[in-house]
């Protein structure tokens, strides 16, 4: 077991094969157990489960944050600075369409962070971020 607990997140998708391509191939999440209605993925040690539920997919609302309309319902990871930049480059090279392009938010302020938002094939919003100083993750 890790030093910290792992989280588990179940989320809706409308196509399991598209989810496998996005989470498994593009994001590099190893696949775990599966059934005809769901697939487990290992997102950096955390268990995320894509459930076939087309009627529940997609994000629907946004909230203004630092000049951007951030999808309210989203999930993702806080990566280290170099890993975030590597992922941003890999996603750009793959032709990913971003909801919010990779960039720096709150530059020069408490909580300065690199962030990017994208949608999976079912319209679920994901955010990947990195803090220049990880001690600022929960700073006020």
Coordinates of C-alpha atoms in Angstrom, one line a residue:
X1 CA 0.0 0.0 0.0
X2 CA 1.1 3.5 -0.7
X3 CA 1.8 6.2 2.0
X4 CA -1.4 7.8 1.0
X5 CA -4.8 6.2 0.3
X6 CA -5.7 5.8 -3.3
X7 CA -8.9 7.2 -4.7
X8 CA -11.5 5.4 -6.7
X9 CA -13.6 7.2 -9.2
X10 CA -16.4 5.8 -11.4
X11 CA -17.6 7.9 -14.3
X12 CA -19.9 7.5 -17.3
X13 CA -18.9 6.9 -20.9
X14 CA -20.9 6.2 -24.1
X15 CA -18.3 4.0 -25.7
X16 CA -15.9 1.6 -23.9
X17 CA -13.6 1.1 -26.9
X18 CA -13.2 4.9 -27.2
X19 CA -12.5 5.0 -23.5
X20 CA -9.9 2.3 -23.9
X21 CA -8.2 4.3 -26.6
X22 CA -8.2 7.6 -24.7
X23 CA -7.4 6.4 -21.2
X24 CA -5.3 3.3 -22.1
X25 CA -3.5 4.4 -25.2
X26 CA -3.4 8.3 -25.1
X27 CA -3.0 8.8 -21.4
X28 CA -1.1 5.5 -20.8
X29 CA -3.4 4.1 -18.0
X30 CA -3.0 0.3 -17.8
X31 CA -6.3 -1.5 -18.0
X32 CA -7.4 -3.7 -15.1
X33 CA -10.5 -5.8 -14.8
X34 CA -13.4 -5.3 -17.1
X35 CA -16.8 -6.5 -18.0
X36 CA -19.1 -5.7 -20.9
X37 CA -20.4 -2.6 -19.1
X38 CA -17.2 -1.2 -17.4
X39 CA -13.4 -1.0 -17.5
X40 CA -10.9 -0.3 -14.7
X41 CA -7.9 1.9 -15.4
X42 CA -4.9 2.6 -13.3
X43 CA -4.5 6.4 -13.3
X44 CA -1.1 6.8 -11.6
X45 CA -2.0 4.3 -8.9
X46 CA -5.6 5.4 -8.6
X47 CA -8.5 3.3 -9.8
X48 CA -10.8 5.0 -12.2
X49 CA -13.7 3.0 -13.7
X50 CA -15.4 3.9 -17.0
X51 CA -19.0 2.7 -16.8
X52 CA -21.2 2.4 -19.9
X53 CA -23.9 5.0 -19.1
X54 CA -24.5 7.2 -22.2
X55 CA -27.4 9.1 -20.6
X56 CA -25.0 10.5 -18.0
X57 CA -21.9 11.6 -20.0
X58 CA -20.4 15.0 -20.5
X59 CA -20.0 18.2 -18.5
X60 CA -22.8 20.7 -18.5
X61 CA -21.8 23.8 -16.5
X62 CA -18.7 26.0 -16.3
X63 CA -17.4 28.4 -13.6
X64 CA -15.2 31.4 -14.2
X65 CA -11.7 31.0 -12.9
X66 CA -8.8 33.3 -13.7
X67 CA -10.4 34.4 -17.0
X68 CA -11.4 30.9 -18.2
X69 CA -14.7 29.0 -18.2
X70 CA -13.7 25.9 -16.2
X71 CA -15.9 22.8 -16.5
X72 CA -17.5 22.4 -13.1
X73 CA -17.6 18.6 -13.2
X74 CA -14.1 17.4 -13.9
X75 CA -11.3 15.2 -12.5
X76 CA -7.6 14.7 -13.1
X77 CA -4.2 14.7 -11.5
X78 CA -1.7 16.9 -9.9
X79 CA 1.6 16.0 -11.6
X80 CA 5.1 17.2 -10.9
X81 CA 6.2 20.1 -13.0
X82 CA 8.3 18.1 -15.6
X83 CA 5.7 15.3 -15.9
X84 CA 3.0 17.9 -16.6
X85 CA 5.1 19.5 -19.4
X86 CA 5.8 16.0 -20.9
X87 CA 2.1 15.2 -20.9
X88 CA 1.1 18.6 -22.4
X89 CA 3.6 18.0 -25.2
X90 CA 2.4 14.4 -25.8
X91 CA -1.2 15.6 -25.9
X92 CA -0.4 18.4 -28.3
X93 CA 1.6 16.1 -30.6
X94 CA -1.5 13.8 -30.6
X95 CA -3.6 16.6 -31.9
X96 CA -5.7 16.9 -28.7
X97 CA -8.3 19.6 -28.7
X98 CA -8.2 21.4 -25.4
X99 CA -11.1 23.0 -23.5
X100 CA -8.4 25.2 -21.9
X101 CA -5.0 25.2 -23.6
X102 CA -2.0 24.2 -21.5
X103 CA -0.7 27.3 -19.7
X104 CA 0.2 28.9 -16.4
X105 CA -2.6 30.1 -14.1
X106 CA -2.1 32.6 -11.1
X107 CA 1.3 33.5 -12.4
X108 CA 3.4 35.1 -9.6
X109 CA 0.6 34.5 -7.0
X110 CA 0.0 31.9 -4.3
X111 CA -1.0 28.7 -6.0
X112 CA 0.8 29.4 -9.3
X113 CA 0.1 26.3 -11.4
X114 CA 0.4 24.8 -14.9
X115 CA -3.0 23.6 -16.0
X116 CA -4.8 22.2 -19.0
X117 CA -8.4 20.9 -19.5
X118 CA -9.5 18.5 -22.1
X119 CA -12.5 16.2 -22.8
X120 CA -12.5 12.5 -23.1
X121 CA -14.4 11.0 -26.1
X122 CA -17.6 11.0 -24.0
X123 CA -17.3 14.6 -23.1
X124 CA -16.1 14.1 -19.6
X125 CA -13.8 17.0 -18.5
X126 CA -10.3 16.3 -17.2
X127 CA -7.8 18.7 -15.7
X128 CA -4.1 18.0 -15.3
X129 CA -2.1 20.5 -13.3
X130 CA 1.3 21.0 -11.6
X131 CA 2.3 23.5 -9.0
X132 CA 5.6 25.2 -9.3
X133 CA 5.9 24.9 -5.5
X134 CA 3.9 21.8 -4.3
X135 CA 3.7 23.3 -0.8
X136 CA 1.2 25.8 -2.3
X137 CA -1.4 23.1 -3.3
X138 CA -3.6 24.0 -0.3
X139 CA -2.3 27.5 0.5
X140 CA -4.7 30.4 0.9

